[in-house]
Short mmCIF file of C-alpha atoms in Angstrom, two decimals:
data_model
loop_
_atom_site.label_atom_id
_atom_site.label_comp_id
_atom_site.label_asym_id
_atom_site.label_seq_id
_atom_site.Cartn_x
_atom_site.Cartn_y
_atom_site.Cartn_z
CA MET A 696 21.41 288.74 220.82
CA GLU A 697 22.34 285.20 221.66
CA ILE A 698 25.28 284.11 222.14
CA SER A 699 26.83 280.31 222.63
CA ASN A 700 29.99 278.26 221.69
CA SER A 701 30.44 275.08 221.43
CA GLN A 702 34.13 273.76 221.97
CA PHE A 703 35.23 270.73 219.66
CA LYS A 704 38.88 268.24 219.47
CA HIS A 705 40.54 270.89 216.99
CA CYS A 706 38.76 274.26 216.92
CA ASP A 707 35.91 276.38 218.84
CA LEU A 708 32.52 277.53 217.58
CA ILE A 709 30.03 280.32 218.02
CA THR A 710 26.61 280.89 217.45
CA VAL A 711 25.43 283.79 217.18
CA VAL A 712 21.75 284.34 217.01
CA GLY A 713 20.64 288.11 215.54
CA ARG A 714 21.94 291.33 216.46
CA ILE A 715 25.79 292.92 216.69
CA ASP A 716 25.68 296.64 217.26
CA SER A 717 27.41 298.69 220.04
CA ALA A 718 25.33 297.57 222.71
CA THR A 719 25.39 293.35 221.89
CA ALA A 720 29.32 293.89 220.24
CA PRO A 721 31.55 293.61 224.03
CA GLN A 722 28.82 290.06 225.13
CA PHE A 723 30.77 289.41 221.48
CA ALA A 724 33.79 290.48 221.68
CA GLU A 725 33.43 288.60 225.59
CA VAL A 726 32.56 285.09 224.35
CA PHE A 727 36.38 285.49 221.42
CA ASN A 728 38.41 286.21 224.81
CA SER A 729 37.05 283.96 226.66
CA ILE A 730 37.64 281.57 224.10
CA MET A 731 41.53 283.07 223.46
CA ASN A 732 41.96 283.71 226.73
CA GLU A 733 42.27 280.26 227.56
CA GLY A 734 45.11 279.41 224.40
CA ARG A 735 42.53 277.87 221.71
CA TYR A 736 43.01 280.73 218.97
CA LYS A 737 41.04 278.09 215.80
CA ILE A 738 37.89 280.16 215.53
CA VAL A 739 34.46 279.09 213.87
CA LEU A 740 31.84 282.46 213.59
CA ASP A 741 28.59 280.50 212.53
CA MET A 742 26.58 284.08 210.88
CA GLU A 743 23.56 281.99 209.26
CA LYS A 744 21.44 284.17 212.37
CA ILE A 745 22.89 287.35 212.43
CA ASP A 746 20.21 290.22 211.41
CA PHE A 747 23.00 292.66 211.31
CA ILE A 748 26.08 293.23 212.06
CA SER A 749 27.84 296.25 212.25
CA SER A 750 30.90 298.56 212.30
CA ALA A 751 31.34 297.46 216.15
CA GLY A 752 31.00 294.10 215.22
CA LEU A 753 33.85 294.13 212.68
CA ARG A 754 35.86 295.96 215.45
CA VAL A 755 35.68 292.13 216.97
CA LEU A 756 35.98 290.30 214.85
CA ILE A 757 39.34 292.31 213.21
CA ASN A 758 41.02 291.68 216.02
CA SER A 759 40.15 288.47 217.54
CA GLN A 760 41.80 287.74 214.52
CA LYS A 761 45.33 289.89 214.79
CA THR A 762 45.47 287.93 218.11
CA CYS A 763 44.06 284.69 215.72
CA LYS A 764 46.99 284.22 214.00
CA ARG A 765 50.03 285.65 215.31
CA TYR A 766 52.75 283.38 215.53
CA ASN A 767 50.60 281.15 212.82
CA ARG A 768 48.45 279.50 216.33
CA GLY A 769 45.73 280.04 214.26
CA GLU A 770 42.71 281.86 212.78
CA VAL A 771 38.99 283.30 212.48
CA VAL A 772 36.96 281.34 210.13
CA LEU A 773 33.70 282.30 208.84
CA THR A 774 30.48 280.75 207.42
CA ASN A 775 26.82 280.67 206.82
CA VAL A 776 26.56 283.82 205.85
CA PRO A 777 23.83 286.24 204.04
CA PRO A 778 24.31 287.56 202.10
CA ASN A 779 23.88 291.90 203.22
CA ILE A 780 26.43 290.65 205.63
CA PHE A 781 28.62 289.69 202.70
CA SER A 782 28.23 292.43 201.17
CA ALA A 783 28.51 294.12 204.37
CA LEU A 784 32.01 292.87 204.76
CA ASP A 785 32.97 292.48 201.58
CA LEU A 786 32.48 296.70 201.89
CA ALA A 787 34.55 296.89 204.36
CA GLY A 788 37.63 294.20 202.54
CA PHE A 789 37.26 291.92 204.86
CA THR A 790 36.43 289.02 202.84
CA ARG A 791 40.31 288.49 202.31
CA LEU A 792 41.08 289.25 205.33
CA PHE A 793 38.94 285.70 206.65
CA LYS A 794 37.95 282.71 205.16
CA ILE A 795 34.41 281.98 204.14
CA PHE A 796 32.46 278.33 203.91
CA PRO A 797 29.22 277.02 202.56
CA ASP A 798 28.60 275.30 206.27
CA VAL A 799 29.57 274.87 210.03
CA LEU A 800 30.78 270.98 208.58
CA THR A 801 33.17 272.04 206.02
CA ALA A 802 34.31 275.01 208.20
CA VAL A 803 35.10 272.98 212.08
CA GLY A 804 36.77 270.29 209.37
CA ASN A 805 39.25 273.23 207.16
CA PHE A 806 41.12 273.18 211.38
CA MET B 739 6.97 305.28 187.76
CA GLU B 740 6.59 309.26 188.13
CA ILE B 741 2.76 309.13 188.41
CA PHE B 742 3.39 307.24 192.54
CA ASN B 743 6.07 310.15 192.55
CA ASP B 744 2.84 313.14 192.50
CA SER B 745 1.34 311.80 195.99
CA PRO B 746 2.72 313.24 198.79
CA PRO B 747 5.42 312.02 201.32
CA SER B 748 4.40 310.25 204.02
CA VAL B 749 6.47 311.46 207.29
CA LEU B 750 7.98 309.69 210.22
CA HIS B 751 8.82 310.87 212.93
CA ALA B 752 10.14 309.84 216.59
CA GLU B 753 12.41 310.56 219.65
CA PHE B 754 15.14 308.03 220.97
CA PRO B 755 16.66 308.54 224.44
CA GLY B 756 21.30 308.33 223.97
CA HIS B 757 21.23 304.72 224.93
CA PHE B 758 23.01 302.27 223.35
CA GLU B 759 20.15 299.01 224.23
CA ASN B 760 18.00 302.15 221.61
CA LEU B 761 19.53 300.51 218.74
CA SER B 762 17.37 298.09 217.82
CA ASP B 763 14.41 300.27 218.27
CA ILE B 764 15.75 302.32 215.80
CA ALA B 765 16.58 299.47 212.90
CA ALA B 766 13.34 298.82 214.11
CA PHE B 767 11.16 301.99 212.66
CA VAL B 768 13.69 302.87 209.84
CA ARG B 769 13.46 298.83 208.73
CA LYS B 770 9.21 299.75 208.40
CA ALA B 771 10.43 302.96 207.08
CA ALA B 772 12.62 301.69 203.94
CA VAL B 773 10.43 299.49 203.44
CA GLU B 774 7.09 301.15 202.84
CA ALA B 775 8.56 303.05 200.63
CA GLY B 776 9.98 300.36 198.52
CA LEU B 777 12.97 299.33 198.35
CA ASP B 778 14.95 296.80 197.62
CA ASP B 779 16.47 293.85 200.82
CA PHE B 780 19.59 295.26 199.73
CA SER B 781 18.41 298.85 200.42
CA VAL B 782 17.16 298.58 203.37
CA TYR B 783 20.33 296.27 205.54
CA SER B 784 22.66 299.70 203.81
CA VAL B 785 19.38 302.36 205.82
CA GLU B 786 20.11 300.58 208.80
CA THR B 787 23.68 299.78 208.91
CA ALA B 788 24.19 303.90 208.13
CA VAL B 789 21.13 304.09 210.88
CA ASP B 790 23.03 302.20 212.73
CA GLU B 791 26.02 303.48 212.63
CA ALA B 792 25.34 307.41 212.35
CA CYS B 793 22.76 307.04 215.40
CA SER B 794 25.67 305.08 217.54
CA ASN B 795 28.20 307.61 216.40
CA ILE B 796 25.75 310.70 218.18
CA ILE B 797 25.90 308.46 221.61
CA GLU B 798 29.62 307.31 221.90
CA HIS B 799 30.87 310.93 220.35
CA ALA B 800 28.70 313.50 220.60
CA TYR B 801 26.19 312.70 223.83
CA LYS B 802 29.68 310.59 225.35
CA GLY B 803 26.92 309.32 227.35
CA LYS B 804 25.63 311.88 228.38
CA GLN B 805 22.44 310.82 230.07
CA ASN B 806 19.27 311.72 228.70
CA GLY B 807 21.40 312.80 225.06
CA ILE B 808 17.69 312.81 222.66
CA ILE B 809 17.98 311.14 218.93
CA THR B 810 15.31 312.45 216.75
CA ILE B 811 14.52 310.72 213.43
CA THR B 812 12.10 311.77 210.68
CA CYS B 813 12.37 309.48 207.74
CA THR B 814 10.69 310.74 204.88
CA ILE B 815 8.71 307.99 202.54
CA ILE B 816 8.27 308.23 198.11
CA PRO B 817 7.67 305.94 196.35
CA GLY B 818 10.96 304.27 195.89
CA GLU B 819 12.98 307.06 198.28
CA LEU B 820 13.79 307.36 201.57
CA THR B 821 15.19 310.32 203.78
CA VAL B 822 16.02 309.60 207.01
CA GLU B 823 16.74 312.16 209.08
CA LEU B 824 19.01 312.04 212.58
CA HIS B 825 19.13 314.86 214.40
CA ASP B 826 20.73 315.04 218.12
CA THR B 827 22.27 318.33 220.61
CA GLY B 828 25.11 316.87 221.02
CA LYS B 829 28.62 317.70 220.17
CA SER B 830 29.96 318.16 216.78
CA PHE B 831 32.65 317.50 214.56
CA ASP B 832 34.19 317.33 211.14
CA PRO B 833 33.15 314.63 209.16
CA THR B 834 36.00 315.55 206.72
CA ARG B 835 39.13 314.68 209.24
CA VAL B 836 37.92 311.59 209.68
CA PRO B 837 40.26 309.92 208.32
CA LYS B 838 39.05 306.66 205.81
CA PRO B 839 40.44 303.67 206.60
CA LYS B 840 42.48 301.62 204.34
CA LEU B 841 40.94 298.73 203.83
CA ASP B 842 44.44 297.09 200.83
CA VAL B 843 47.14 296.41 203.48
CA PRO B 844 47.20 293.21 205.25
CA LEU B 845 46.33 292.11 208.07
CA GLU B 846 48.34 292.93 211.42
CA GLU B 847 47.90 297.13 209.59
CA ARG B 848 44.28 297.24 209.91
CA GLN B 849 42.47 300.33 211.83
CA ASP B 850 40.31 298.72 214.26
CA SER B 851 37.84 302.27 213.98
CA GLY B 852 36.60 304.24 210.67
CA LEU B 853 34.40 301.94 209.21
CA GLY B 854 31.64 303.78 210.78
CA LEU B 855 31.21 306.48 208.18
CA TYR B 856 32.71 304.95 205.36
CA PHE B 857 29.94 302.75 205.71
CA ILE B 858 27.60 305.44 205.54
CA ASN B 859 29.42 307.84 202.87
CA GLN B 860 29.66 303.87 200.15
CA LEU B 861 25.70 303.51 200.99
CA MET B 862 23.94 305.87 200.80
CA ASP B 863 22.90 308.28 197.59
CA GLU B 864 23.31 311.40 199.43
CA VAL B 865 25.19 312.24 202.28
CA ILE B 866 24.42 315.73 204.27
CA PHE B 867 26.02 317.31 207.53
CA SER B 868 25.06 320.48 209.11
CA PHE B 869 26.05 322.24 211.97
CA ASP B 870 23.74 325.16 214.15
CA LYS B 871 25.48 325.70 217.11
CA LYS B 872 21.44 326.63 218.09
CA PHE B 873 19.58 324.04 217.00
CA GLY B 874 22.37 321.09 216.85
CA ASN B 875 23.08 318.66 214.04
CA THR B 876 21.01 316.95 212.13
CA LEU B 877 22.28 314.14 209.63
CA THR B 878 20.48 313.63 206.68
CA LEU B 879 20.45 310.97 205.06
CA LYS B 880 18.79 309.27 201.01
CA LYS B 881 18.95 306.31 198.83
CA LYS B 882 16.86 305.38 195.95
CA ALA B 883 15.39 302.16 195.79
CA SER B 884 18.02 300.27 193.40
CA PRO B 885 17.58 297.64 190.63
CA LEU B 886 20.98 296.71 191.14
CA GLN B 887 21.37 293.22 193.46
CA PRO B 888 24.31 293.16 195.85
CA PRO B 889 27.27 290.36 194.73
CA ASP B 890 26.08 287.08 196.14
CA LYS B 891 27.34 284.87 198.22
CA GLN B 892 30.57 282.61 196.89
#
């Protein structure tokens, strides 16, 4: 898994390439935590190049969403969600808990 | 296509040390078997998910970080159907005691655990756990090719 993040004026963009499983979820969590620890809570996750996400990755998403939404200070939103991953998110009830945008520009523009 | 079911099943067998670092190799192994069985794209993804969740549980709970635990995987392929058997010699558990996650509660009340077993049960056509003090634990997962496609991205 490769992970990178860029800081924009109104939000942060996280881009992941590869698999998010129990081996890589800690590194995935670390990127969210480092952004949130700096007091930034508006985060876009670009999922276009994610091949696979397990419940270990979903755990990171739900915990980050809880932290970001606290005090109404921000939220995590998703973009470019591949169909298989969308189905997994839907099965887990996550499609109600995260806004999903068709492309990065619209997702970033939401903030 | 009944005629194809008369051909003998093809069997793939592999052993992996029970470490999280091996999850991607395990995924590649079962994905290949699922494709060979002729499963559709989402069914292949479903098998990858169920096996990943089951192996993560074995490594985390059955072997509890024990360094020399082995996961043995046997894939039995007939056209349109894949059976995956996962075997370990770690600690057993009672799957009926794992609470089903509550999916319809507000965000603040969402628990961050329990999704793994839920995925396994929801995504596979058959899920059989067997625990034997002498021979160890075996999880049998079966997936049939589905004519239904996953919902499109909204």
